[in-house]
Short mmCIF file of C-alpha atoms in Angstrom, two decimals:
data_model
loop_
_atom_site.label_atom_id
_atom_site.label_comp_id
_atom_site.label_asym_id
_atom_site.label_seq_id
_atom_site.Cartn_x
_atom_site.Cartn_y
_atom_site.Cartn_z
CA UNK A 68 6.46 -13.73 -24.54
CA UNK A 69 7.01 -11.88 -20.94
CA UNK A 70 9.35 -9.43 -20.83
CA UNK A 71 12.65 -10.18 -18.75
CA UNK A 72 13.84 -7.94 -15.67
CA UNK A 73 16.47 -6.60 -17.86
CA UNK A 74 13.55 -3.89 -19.38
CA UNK A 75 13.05 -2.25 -16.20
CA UNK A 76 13.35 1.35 -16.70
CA UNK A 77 11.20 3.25 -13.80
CA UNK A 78 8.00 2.20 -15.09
CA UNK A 79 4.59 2.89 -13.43
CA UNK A 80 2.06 0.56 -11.64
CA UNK A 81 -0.32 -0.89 -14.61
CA UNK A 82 -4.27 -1.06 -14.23
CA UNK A 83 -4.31 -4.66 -14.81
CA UNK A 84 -2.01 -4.58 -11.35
CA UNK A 85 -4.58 -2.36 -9.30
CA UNK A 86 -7.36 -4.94 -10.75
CA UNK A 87 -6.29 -7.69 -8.73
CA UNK A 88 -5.42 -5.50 -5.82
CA UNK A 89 -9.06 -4.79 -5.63
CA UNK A 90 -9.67 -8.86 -5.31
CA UNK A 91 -6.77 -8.48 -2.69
CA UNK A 92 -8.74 -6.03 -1.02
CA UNK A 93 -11.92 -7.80 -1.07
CA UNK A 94 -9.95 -10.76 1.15
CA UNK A 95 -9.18 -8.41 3.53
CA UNK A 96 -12.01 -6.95 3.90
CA UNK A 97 -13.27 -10.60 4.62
CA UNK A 98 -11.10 -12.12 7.09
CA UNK A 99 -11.17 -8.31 9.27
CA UNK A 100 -15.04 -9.34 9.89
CA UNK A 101 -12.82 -11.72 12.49
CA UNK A 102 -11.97 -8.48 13.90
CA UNK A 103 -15.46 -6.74 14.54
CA UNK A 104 -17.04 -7.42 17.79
CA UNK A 105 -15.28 -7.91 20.65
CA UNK A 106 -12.69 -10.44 19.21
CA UNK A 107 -11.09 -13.36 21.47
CA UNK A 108 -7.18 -14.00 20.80
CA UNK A 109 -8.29 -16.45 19.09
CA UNK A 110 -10.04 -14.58 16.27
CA UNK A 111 -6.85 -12.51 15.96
CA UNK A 112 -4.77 -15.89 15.40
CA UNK A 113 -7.46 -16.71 13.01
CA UNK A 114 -7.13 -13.19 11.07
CA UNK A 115 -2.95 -13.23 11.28
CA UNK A 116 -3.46 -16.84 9.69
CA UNK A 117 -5.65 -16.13 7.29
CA UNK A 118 -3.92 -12.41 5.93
CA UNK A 119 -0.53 -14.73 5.81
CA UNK A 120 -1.90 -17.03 3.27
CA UNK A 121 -3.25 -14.48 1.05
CA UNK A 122 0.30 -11.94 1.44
CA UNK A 123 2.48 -14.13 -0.25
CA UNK A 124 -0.18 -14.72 -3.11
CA UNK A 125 0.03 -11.08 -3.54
CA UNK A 126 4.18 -10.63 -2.94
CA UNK A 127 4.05 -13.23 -5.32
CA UNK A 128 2.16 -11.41 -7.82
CA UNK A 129 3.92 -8.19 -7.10
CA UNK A 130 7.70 -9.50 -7.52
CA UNK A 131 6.73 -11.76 -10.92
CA UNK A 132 5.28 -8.52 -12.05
CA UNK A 133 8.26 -6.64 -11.25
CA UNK A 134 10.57 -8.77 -13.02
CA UNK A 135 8.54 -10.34 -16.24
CA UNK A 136 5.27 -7.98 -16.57
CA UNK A 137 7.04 -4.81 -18.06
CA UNK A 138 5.24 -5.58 -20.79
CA UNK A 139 1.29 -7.10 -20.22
CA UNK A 140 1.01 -9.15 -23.01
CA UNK A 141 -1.70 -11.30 -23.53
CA UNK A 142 -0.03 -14.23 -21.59
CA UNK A 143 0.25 -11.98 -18.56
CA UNK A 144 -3.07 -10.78 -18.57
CA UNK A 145 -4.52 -14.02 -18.45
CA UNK A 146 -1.84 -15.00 -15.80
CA UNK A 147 -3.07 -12.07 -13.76
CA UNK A 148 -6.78 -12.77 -14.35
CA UNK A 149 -6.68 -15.87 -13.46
CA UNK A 150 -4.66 -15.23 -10.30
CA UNK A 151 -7.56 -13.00 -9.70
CA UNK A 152 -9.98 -15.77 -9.83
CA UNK A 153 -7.89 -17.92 -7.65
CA UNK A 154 -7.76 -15.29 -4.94
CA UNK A 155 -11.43 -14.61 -5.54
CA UNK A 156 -11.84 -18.09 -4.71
CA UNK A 157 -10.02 -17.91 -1.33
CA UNK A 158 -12.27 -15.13 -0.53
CA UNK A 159 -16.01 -16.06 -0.91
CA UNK A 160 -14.23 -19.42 0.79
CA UNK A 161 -13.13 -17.30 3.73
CA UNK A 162 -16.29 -16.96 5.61
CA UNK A 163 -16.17 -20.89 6.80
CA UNK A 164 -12.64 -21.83 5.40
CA UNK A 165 -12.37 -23.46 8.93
CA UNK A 166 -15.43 -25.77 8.10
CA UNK A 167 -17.50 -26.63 4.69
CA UNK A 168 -15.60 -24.35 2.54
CA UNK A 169 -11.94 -25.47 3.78
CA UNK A 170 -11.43 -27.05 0.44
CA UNK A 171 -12.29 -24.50 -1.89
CA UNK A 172 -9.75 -21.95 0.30
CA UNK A 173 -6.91 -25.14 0.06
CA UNK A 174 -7.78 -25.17 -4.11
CA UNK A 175 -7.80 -21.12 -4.24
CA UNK A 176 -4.32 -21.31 -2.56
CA UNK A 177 -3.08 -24.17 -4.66
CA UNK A 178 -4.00 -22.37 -7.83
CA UNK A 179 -2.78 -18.81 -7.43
CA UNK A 180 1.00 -20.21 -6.42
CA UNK A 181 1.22 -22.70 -9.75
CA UNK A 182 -0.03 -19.64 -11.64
CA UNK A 183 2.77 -17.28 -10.32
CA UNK A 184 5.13 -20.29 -10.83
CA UNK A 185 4.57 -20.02 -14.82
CA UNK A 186 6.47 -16.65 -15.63
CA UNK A 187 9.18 -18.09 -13.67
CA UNK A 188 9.87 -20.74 -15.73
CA UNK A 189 9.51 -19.11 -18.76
CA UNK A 190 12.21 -16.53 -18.29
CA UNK A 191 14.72 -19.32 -16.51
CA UNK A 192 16.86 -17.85 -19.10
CA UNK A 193 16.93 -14.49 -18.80
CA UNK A 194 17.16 -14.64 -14.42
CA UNK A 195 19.30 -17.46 -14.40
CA UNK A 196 17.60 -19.21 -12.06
CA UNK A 197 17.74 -23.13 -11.51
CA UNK A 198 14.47 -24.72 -12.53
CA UNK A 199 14.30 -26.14 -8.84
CA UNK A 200 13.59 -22.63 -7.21
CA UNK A 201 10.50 -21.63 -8.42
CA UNK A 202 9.79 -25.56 -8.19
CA UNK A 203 10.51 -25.23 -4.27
CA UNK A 204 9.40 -21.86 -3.68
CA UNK A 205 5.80 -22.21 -5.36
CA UNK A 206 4.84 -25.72 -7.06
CA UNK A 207 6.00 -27.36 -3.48
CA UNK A 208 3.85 -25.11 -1.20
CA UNK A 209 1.23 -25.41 -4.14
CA UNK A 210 1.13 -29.67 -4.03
CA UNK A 211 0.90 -29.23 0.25
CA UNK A 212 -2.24 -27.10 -0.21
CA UNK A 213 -3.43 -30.17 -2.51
CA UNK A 214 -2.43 -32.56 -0.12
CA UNK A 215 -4.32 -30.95 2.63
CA UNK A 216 -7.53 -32.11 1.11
CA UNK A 217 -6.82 -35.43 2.55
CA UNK A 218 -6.07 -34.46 5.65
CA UNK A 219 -8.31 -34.30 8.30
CA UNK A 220 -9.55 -31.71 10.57
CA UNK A 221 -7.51 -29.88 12.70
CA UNK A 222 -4.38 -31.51 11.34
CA UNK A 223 -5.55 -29.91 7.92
CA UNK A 224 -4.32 -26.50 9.28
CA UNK A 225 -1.60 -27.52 9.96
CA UNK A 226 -0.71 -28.66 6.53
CA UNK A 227 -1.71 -24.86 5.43
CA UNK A 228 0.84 -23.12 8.39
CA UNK A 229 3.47 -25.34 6.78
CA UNK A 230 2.70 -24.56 3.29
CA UNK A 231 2.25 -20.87 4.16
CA UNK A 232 5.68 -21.37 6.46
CA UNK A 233 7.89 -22.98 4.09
CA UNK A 234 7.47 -20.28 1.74
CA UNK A 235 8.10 -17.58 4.06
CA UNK A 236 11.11 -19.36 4.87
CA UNK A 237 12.82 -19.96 2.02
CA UNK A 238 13.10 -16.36 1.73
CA UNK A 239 14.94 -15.54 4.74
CA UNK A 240 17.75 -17.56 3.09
CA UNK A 241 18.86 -15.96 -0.11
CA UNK A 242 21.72 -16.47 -1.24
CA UNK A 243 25.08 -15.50 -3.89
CA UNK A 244 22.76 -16.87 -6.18
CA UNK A 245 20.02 -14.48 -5.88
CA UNK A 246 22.20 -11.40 -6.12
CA UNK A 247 20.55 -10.48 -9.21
CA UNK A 248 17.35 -9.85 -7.73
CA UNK A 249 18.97 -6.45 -6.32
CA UNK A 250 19.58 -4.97 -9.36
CA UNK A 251 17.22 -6.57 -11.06
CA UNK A 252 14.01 -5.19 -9.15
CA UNK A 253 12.31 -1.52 -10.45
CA UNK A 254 12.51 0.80 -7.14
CA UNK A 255 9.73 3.01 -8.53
CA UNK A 256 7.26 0.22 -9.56
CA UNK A 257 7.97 -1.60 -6.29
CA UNK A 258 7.52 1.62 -4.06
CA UNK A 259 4.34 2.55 -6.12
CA UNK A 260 2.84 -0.77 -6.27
CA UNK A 261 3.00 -0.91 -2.25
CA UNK A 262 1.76 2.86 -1.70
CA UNK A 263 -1.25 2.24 -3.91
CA UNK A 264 -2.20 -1.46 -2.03
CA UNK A 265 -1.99 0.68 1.09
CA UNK A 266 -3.92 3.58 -0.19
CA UNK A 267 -7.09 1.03 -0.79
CA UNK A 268 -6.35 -0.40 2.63
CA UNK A 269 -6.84 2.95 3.90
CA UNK A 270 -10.31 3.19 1.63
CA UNK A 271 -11.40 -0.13 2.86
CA UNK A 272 -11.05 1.61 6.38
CA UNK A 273 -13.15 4.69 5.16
CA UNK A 274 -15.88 1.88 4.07
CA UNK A 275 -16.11 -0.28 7.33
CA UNK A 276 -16.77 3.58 8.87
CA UNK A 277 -19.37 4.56 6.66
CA UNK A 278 -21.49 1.13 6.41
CA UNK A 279 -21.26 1.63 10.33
CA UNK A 280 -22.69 4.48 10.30
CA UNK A 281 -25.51 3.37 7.39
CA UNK A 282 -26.60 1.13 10.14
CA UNK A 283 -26.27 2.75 13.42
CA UNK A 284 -27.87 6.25 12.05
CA UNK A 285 -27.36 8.45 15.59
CA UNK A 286 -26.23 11.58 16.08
CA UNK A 287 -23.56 9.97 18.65
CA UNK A 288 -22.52 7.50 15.97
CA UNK A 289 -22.08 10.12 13.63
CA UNK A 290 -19.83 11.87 15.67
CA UNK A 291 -17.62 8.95 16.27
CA UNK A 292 -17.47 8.35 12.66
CA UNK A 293 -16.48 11.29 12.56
CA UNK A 294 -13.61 11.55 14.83
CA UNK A 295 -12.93 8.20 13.13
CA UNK A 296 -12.01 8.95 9.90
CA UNK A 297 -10.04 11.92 11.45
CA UNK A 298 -7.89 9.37 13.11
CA UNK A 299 -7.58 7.63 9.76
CA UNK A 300 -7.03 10.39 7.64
CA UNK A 301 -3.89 11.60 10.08
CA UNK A 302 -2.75 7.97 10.67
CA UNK A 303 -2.70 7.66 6.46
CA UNK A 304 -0.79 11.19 6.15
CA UNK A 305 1.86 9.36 8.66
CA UNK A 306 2.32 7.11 5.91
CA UNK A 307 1.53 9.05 2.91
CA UNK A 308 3.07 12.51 4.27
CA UNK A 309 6.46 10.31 5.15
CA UNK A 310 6.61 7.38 4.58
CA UNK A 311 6.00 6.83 0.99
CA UNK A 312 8.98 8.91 0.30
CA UNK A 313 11.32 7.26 2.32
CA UNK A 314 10.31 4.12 0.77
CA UNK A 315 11.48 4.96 -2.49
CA UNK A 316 14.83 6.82 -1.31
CA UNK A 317 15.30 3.63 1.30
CA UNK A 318 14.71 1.03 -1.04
CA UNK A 319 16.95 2.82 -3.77
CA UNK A 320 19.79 3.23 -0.55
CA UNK A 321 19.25 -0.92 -0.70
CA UNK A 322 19.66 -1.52 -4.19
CA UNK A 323 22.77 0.41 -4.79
CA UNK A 324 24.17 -1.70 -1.86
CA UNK A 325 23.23 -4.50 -3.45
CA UNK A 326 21.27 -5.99 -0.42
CA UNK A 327 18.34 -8.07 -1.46
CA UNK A 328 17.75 -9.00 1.98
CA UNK A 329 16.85 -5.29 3.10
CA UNK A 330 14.56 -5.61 -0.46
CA UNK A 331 13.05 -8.41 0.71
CA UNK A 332 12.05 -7.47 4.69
CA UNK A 333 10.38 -3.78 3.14
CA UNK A 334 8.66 -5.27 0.34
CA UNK A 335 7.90 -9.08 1.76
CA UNK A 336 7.68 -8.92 5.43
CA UNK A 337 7.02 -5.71 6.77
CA UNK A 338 3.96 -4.70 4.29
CA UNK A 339 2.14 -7.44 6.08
CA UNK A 340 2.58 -5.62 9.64
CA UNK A 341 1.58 -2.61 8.08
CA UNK A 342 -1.36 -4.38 6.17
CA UNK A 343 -2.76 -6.33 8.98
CA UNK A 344 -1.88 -3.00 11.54
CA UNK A 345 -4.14 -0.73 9.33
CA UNK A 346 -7.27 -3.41 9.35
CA UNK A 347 -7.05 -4.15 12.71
CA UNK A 348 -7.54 -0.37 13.64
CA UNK A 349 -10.59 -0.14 10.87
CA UNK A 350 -12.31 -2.88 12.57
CA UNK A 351 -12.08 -1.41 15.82
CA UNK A 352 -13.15 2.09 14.58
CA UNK A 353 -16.15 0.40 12.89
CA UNK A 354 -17.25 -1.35 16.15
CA UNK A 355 -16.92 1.65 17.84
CA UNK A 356 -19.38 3.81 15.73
CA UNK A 357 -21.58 0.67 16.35
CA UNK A 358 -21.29 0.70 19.45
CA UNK A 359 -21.38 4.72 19.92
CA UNK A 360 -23.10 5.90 23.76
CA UNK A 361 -22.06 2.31 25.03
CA UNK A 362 -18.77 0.82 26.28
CA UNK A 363 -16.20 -0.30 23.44
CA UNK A 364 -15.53 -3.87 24.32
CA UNK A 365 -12.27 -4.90 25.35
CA UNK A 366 -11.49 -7.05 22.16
CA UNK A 367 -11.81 -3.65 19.92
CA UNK A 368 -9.46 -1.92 22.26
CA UNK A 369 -7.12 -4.56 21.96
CA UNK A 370 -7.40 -3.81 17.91
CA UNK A 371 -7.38 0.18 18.29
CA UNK A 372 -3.96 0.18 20.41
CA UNK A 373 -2.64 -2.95 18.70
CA UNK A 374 -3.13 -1.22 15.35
CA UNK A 375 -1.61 2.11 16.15
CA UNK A 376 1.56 0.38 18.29
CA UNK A 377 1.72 -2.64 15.34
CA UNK A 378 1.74 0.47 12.31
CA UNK A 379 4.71 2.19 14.57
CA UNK A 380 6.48 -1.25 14.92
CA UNK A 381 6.78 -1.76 11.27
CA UNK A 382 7.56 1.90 10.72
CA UNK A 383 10.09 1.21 12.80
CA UNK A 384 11.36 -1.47 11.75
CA UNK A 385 11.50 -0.09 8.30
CA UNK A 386 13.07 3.24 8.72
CA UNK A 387 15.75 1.30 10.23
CA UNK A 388 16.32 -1.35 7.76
CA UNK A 389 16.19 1.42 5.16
CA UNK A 390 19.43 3.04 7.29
CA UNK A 391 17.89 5.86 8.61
CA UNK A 392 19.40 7.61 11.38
CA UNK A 393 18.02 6.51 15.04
CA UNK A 394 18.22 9.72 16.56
CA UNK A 395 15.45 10.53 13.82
CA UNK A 396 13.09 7.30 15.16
CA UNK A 397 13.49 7.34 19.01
CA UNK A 398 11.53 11.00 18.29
CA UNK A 399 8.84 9.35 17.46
CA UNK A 400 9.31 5.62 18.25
CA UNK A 401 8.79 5.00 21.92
CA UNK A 402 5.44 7.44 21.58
CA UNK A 403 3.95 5.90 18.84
CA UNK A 404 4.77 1.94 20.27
CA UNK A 405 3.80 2.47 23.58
CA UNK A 406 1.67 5.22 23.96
CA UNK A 407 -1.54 3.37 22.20
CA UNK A 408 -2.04 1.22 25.23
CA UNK A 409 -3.56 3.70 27.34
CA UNK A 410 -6.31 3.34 25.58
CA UNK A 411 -7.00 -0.05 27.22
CA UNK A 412 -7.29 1.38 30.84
CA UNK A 413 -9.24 4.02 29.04
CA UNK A 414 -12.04 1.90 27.30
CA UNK A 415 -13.37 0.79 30.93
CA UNK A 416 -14.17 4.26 32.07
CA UNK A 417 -15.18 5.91 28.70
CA UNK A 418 -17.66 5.47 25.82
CA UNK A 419 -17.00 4.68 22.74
CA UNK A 420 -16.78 7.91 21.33
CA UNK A 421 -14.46 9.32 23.81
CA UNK A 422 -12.07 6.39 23.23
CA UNK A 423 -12.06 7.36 19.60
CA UNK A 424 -11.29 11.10 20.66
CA UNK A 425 -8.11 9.74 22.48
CA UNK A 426 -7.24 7.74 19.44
CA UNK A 427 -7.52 10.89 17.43
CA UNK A 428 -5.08 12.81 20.46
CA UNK A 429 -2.59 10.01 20.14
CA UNK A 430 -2.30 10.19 15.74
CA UNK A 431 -1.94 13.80 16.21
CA UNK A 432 0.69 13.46 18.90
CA UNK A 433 2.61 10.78 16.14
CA UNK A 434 1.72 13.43 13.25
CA UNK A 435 3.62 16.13 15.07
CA UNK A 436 6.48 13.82 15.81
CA UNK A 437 6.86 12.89 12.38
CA UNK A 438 6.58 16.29 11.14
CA UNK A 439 9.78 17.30 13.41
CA UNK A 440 11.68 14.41 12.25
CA UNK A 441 10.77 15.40 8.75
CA UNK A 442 11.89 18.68 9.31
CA UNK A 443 15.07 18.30 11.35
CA UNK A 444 15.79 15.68 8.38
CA UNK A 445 15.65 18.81 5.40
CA UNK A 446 17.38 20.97 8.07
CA UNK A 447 20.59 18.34 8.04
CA UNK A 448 20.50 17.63 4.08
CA UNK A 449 20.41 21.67 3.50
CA UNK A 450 23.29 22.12 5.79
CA UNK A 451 24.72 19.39 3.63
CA UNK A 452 24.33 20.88 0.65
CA UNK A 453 25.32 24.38 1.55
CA UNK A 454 28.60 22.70 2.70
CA UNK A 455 29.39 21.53 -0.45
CA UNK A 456 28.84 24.48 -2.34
#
């Protein structure tokens, strides 16, 4: 039997959890090969598309564990394991998911949303939830991915944007009904659970680096890796330094209001900014320490300042959702959204290695913001608490 959300009590992240995380990973790292190069607009629809589908397998995974997987039980491991497999699927598919392989990536999809479906139904009970939600939220989007397979090509995408659309959706309007989920949801599993996807994000990034590297053995390349994983390492203390933190105390602000909403946009929607911010600026690194003692073409510039001025967006977006105090983000804000775009004018005039270098200016520019805010932030809570004493 899976345990209910009512045996939430601050629990931690279990392996079984980082196990498919790793499989998450692995699709990532697939659909970013869109990225290497010098992508079109296109390829970044294509990689937006793609990441989309495979996010909600994963929020999906990460809210059912939340709620019924206190406990993993042999019914939740194979429930997880065979997630795993689905997702697997959708990744070896990935590679020509737009041609021969568009129906394995339509069955991969399929599968992993009926699976998620199952604890659902099986604690209707205990989260008092109408049968017909998790029927419309996953076995619906599950049957469209089915149907696709009879569709033909192009119009079969366009099954999949609906299917992937019309769960996003449904989210945007909970209700009375789904008050529960507020109190319902473990803070410290959901915070941990989204640092640690992140944190192998960040290693995939360290990866793409290094295999560039393995292949494009030059003393200018290895500088650039170099500087690269500089620019990495400072972008990840950003988020690991600061953010982190103020994930947990923001999404703990949300649940003693009671707002699932403000649950949902840090833990549903704005991940995937973050997520899909964080490869595009790997990719681009990587084709720049190929490409090290040339010019970095335009496409990976695109991805370098897109990256950087998408992971600020989100940032953004979440420190504000969270309630944090604006005069704390316009510090940093404006910088870290606009300043990334210089790099553009930048990449015509300079080699690939001394783009990098300016990436590496700009993260330390957005470190040294951060660490103000951070510290003008303990400043105001000690003057707090010496006022109350």
């Amino acid at each position: 039997m899976i345990a209910g959300p009512e045996a939430h009590s601050g629990r931690r992240v279990h392996w079984l959890e980082l196990f498919f995380d790793l499989v998450m990973v692995a699709y990532v790292s697939q659909i970013a090969h869109a990225l290497h190069g010098d992508p079109s607009w296109v390829d970044g629809l294509v990689f937006f598309a793609f990441l989309a589908a495979a996010w909600w397998a994963w929020v999906n995974a990460t809210i059912t564990m939340n709620l019924f997987g206190v406990r993993v039980t042999p019914s939740i491991w194979t429930t997880v394991s065979v997630a795993m497999i689905a997702l697997g699927v959708m990744a070896a598919a990935v590679p020509d998911a737009l041609g021969d392989r568009a129906a394995a990536f339509a069955i991969g999809n399929a599968a992993i949303r009926v699976v998620w479906a199952v604890p659902w139904f099986m604690n209707r009970g205990s989260s008092g939830q109408p049968w017909w939600q998790p029927t419309l939220y996953s076995v619906v989007p599950a049957a469209l991915w089915l149907v696709s397979l009879g569709v033909i090509q192009p119009w079969q995408y366009v099954v999949w944007a609906i299917a992937v659309a019309f769960e996003i959706f449904q989210l945007a309007f909970l209700g009375p009904r789904d008050k529960w989920l507020s109190q319902a949801f473990d803070i410290e599993h959901l915070s941990e659970r989204l640092g640690l996807l992140i944190v192998i994000v960040f290693g995939e990034s360290v990866l793409t680096i290094v295999v560039e590297l393995d292949e494009h053995w030059t003393a200018t390349a290895g500088v650039t890796a170099l500087l690269s994983f500089a620019a990495v390492s400072m972008l990840g203390w950003i988020f690991f330094g600061h953010g982190s933190s103020a994930t947990t105390l923001g999404l703990q602000r949300l649940q003693l209001r009671g707002s699932t909403g403000g649950i949902r946009d840090t833990v549903m929607y704005l991940p995937f900014a973050l997520v899909a911010a964080i490869t595009m600026f790997a990719s681009a690194l990587g084709t720049a320490v190929a490409e090290a003692g040339h010019s970095l073409p335009q496409g990976a510039a695109v991805c370098l300042s897109g990256g950087i001025s998408l992971f600020c967006v989100a940032s953004v977006a979440e420190s504000i959702r969270f309630g944090e105090p604006l005069r704390d983000v316009v510090v940093w804000a404006p910088v870290g959204i606009a300043l990334p775009w210089v790099l553009l004018p930048l990449a015509a005039h300079l080699p690939s290695e001394g783009v990098v270098a300016a990436v590496v200016g700009i993260v330390a520019v957005l470190v040294t913001l951060t660490e103000i805010t951070t510290r003008r932030t303990r400043m105001r809570l000690q003057y707090v608490v010496q006022g109350i004493a």
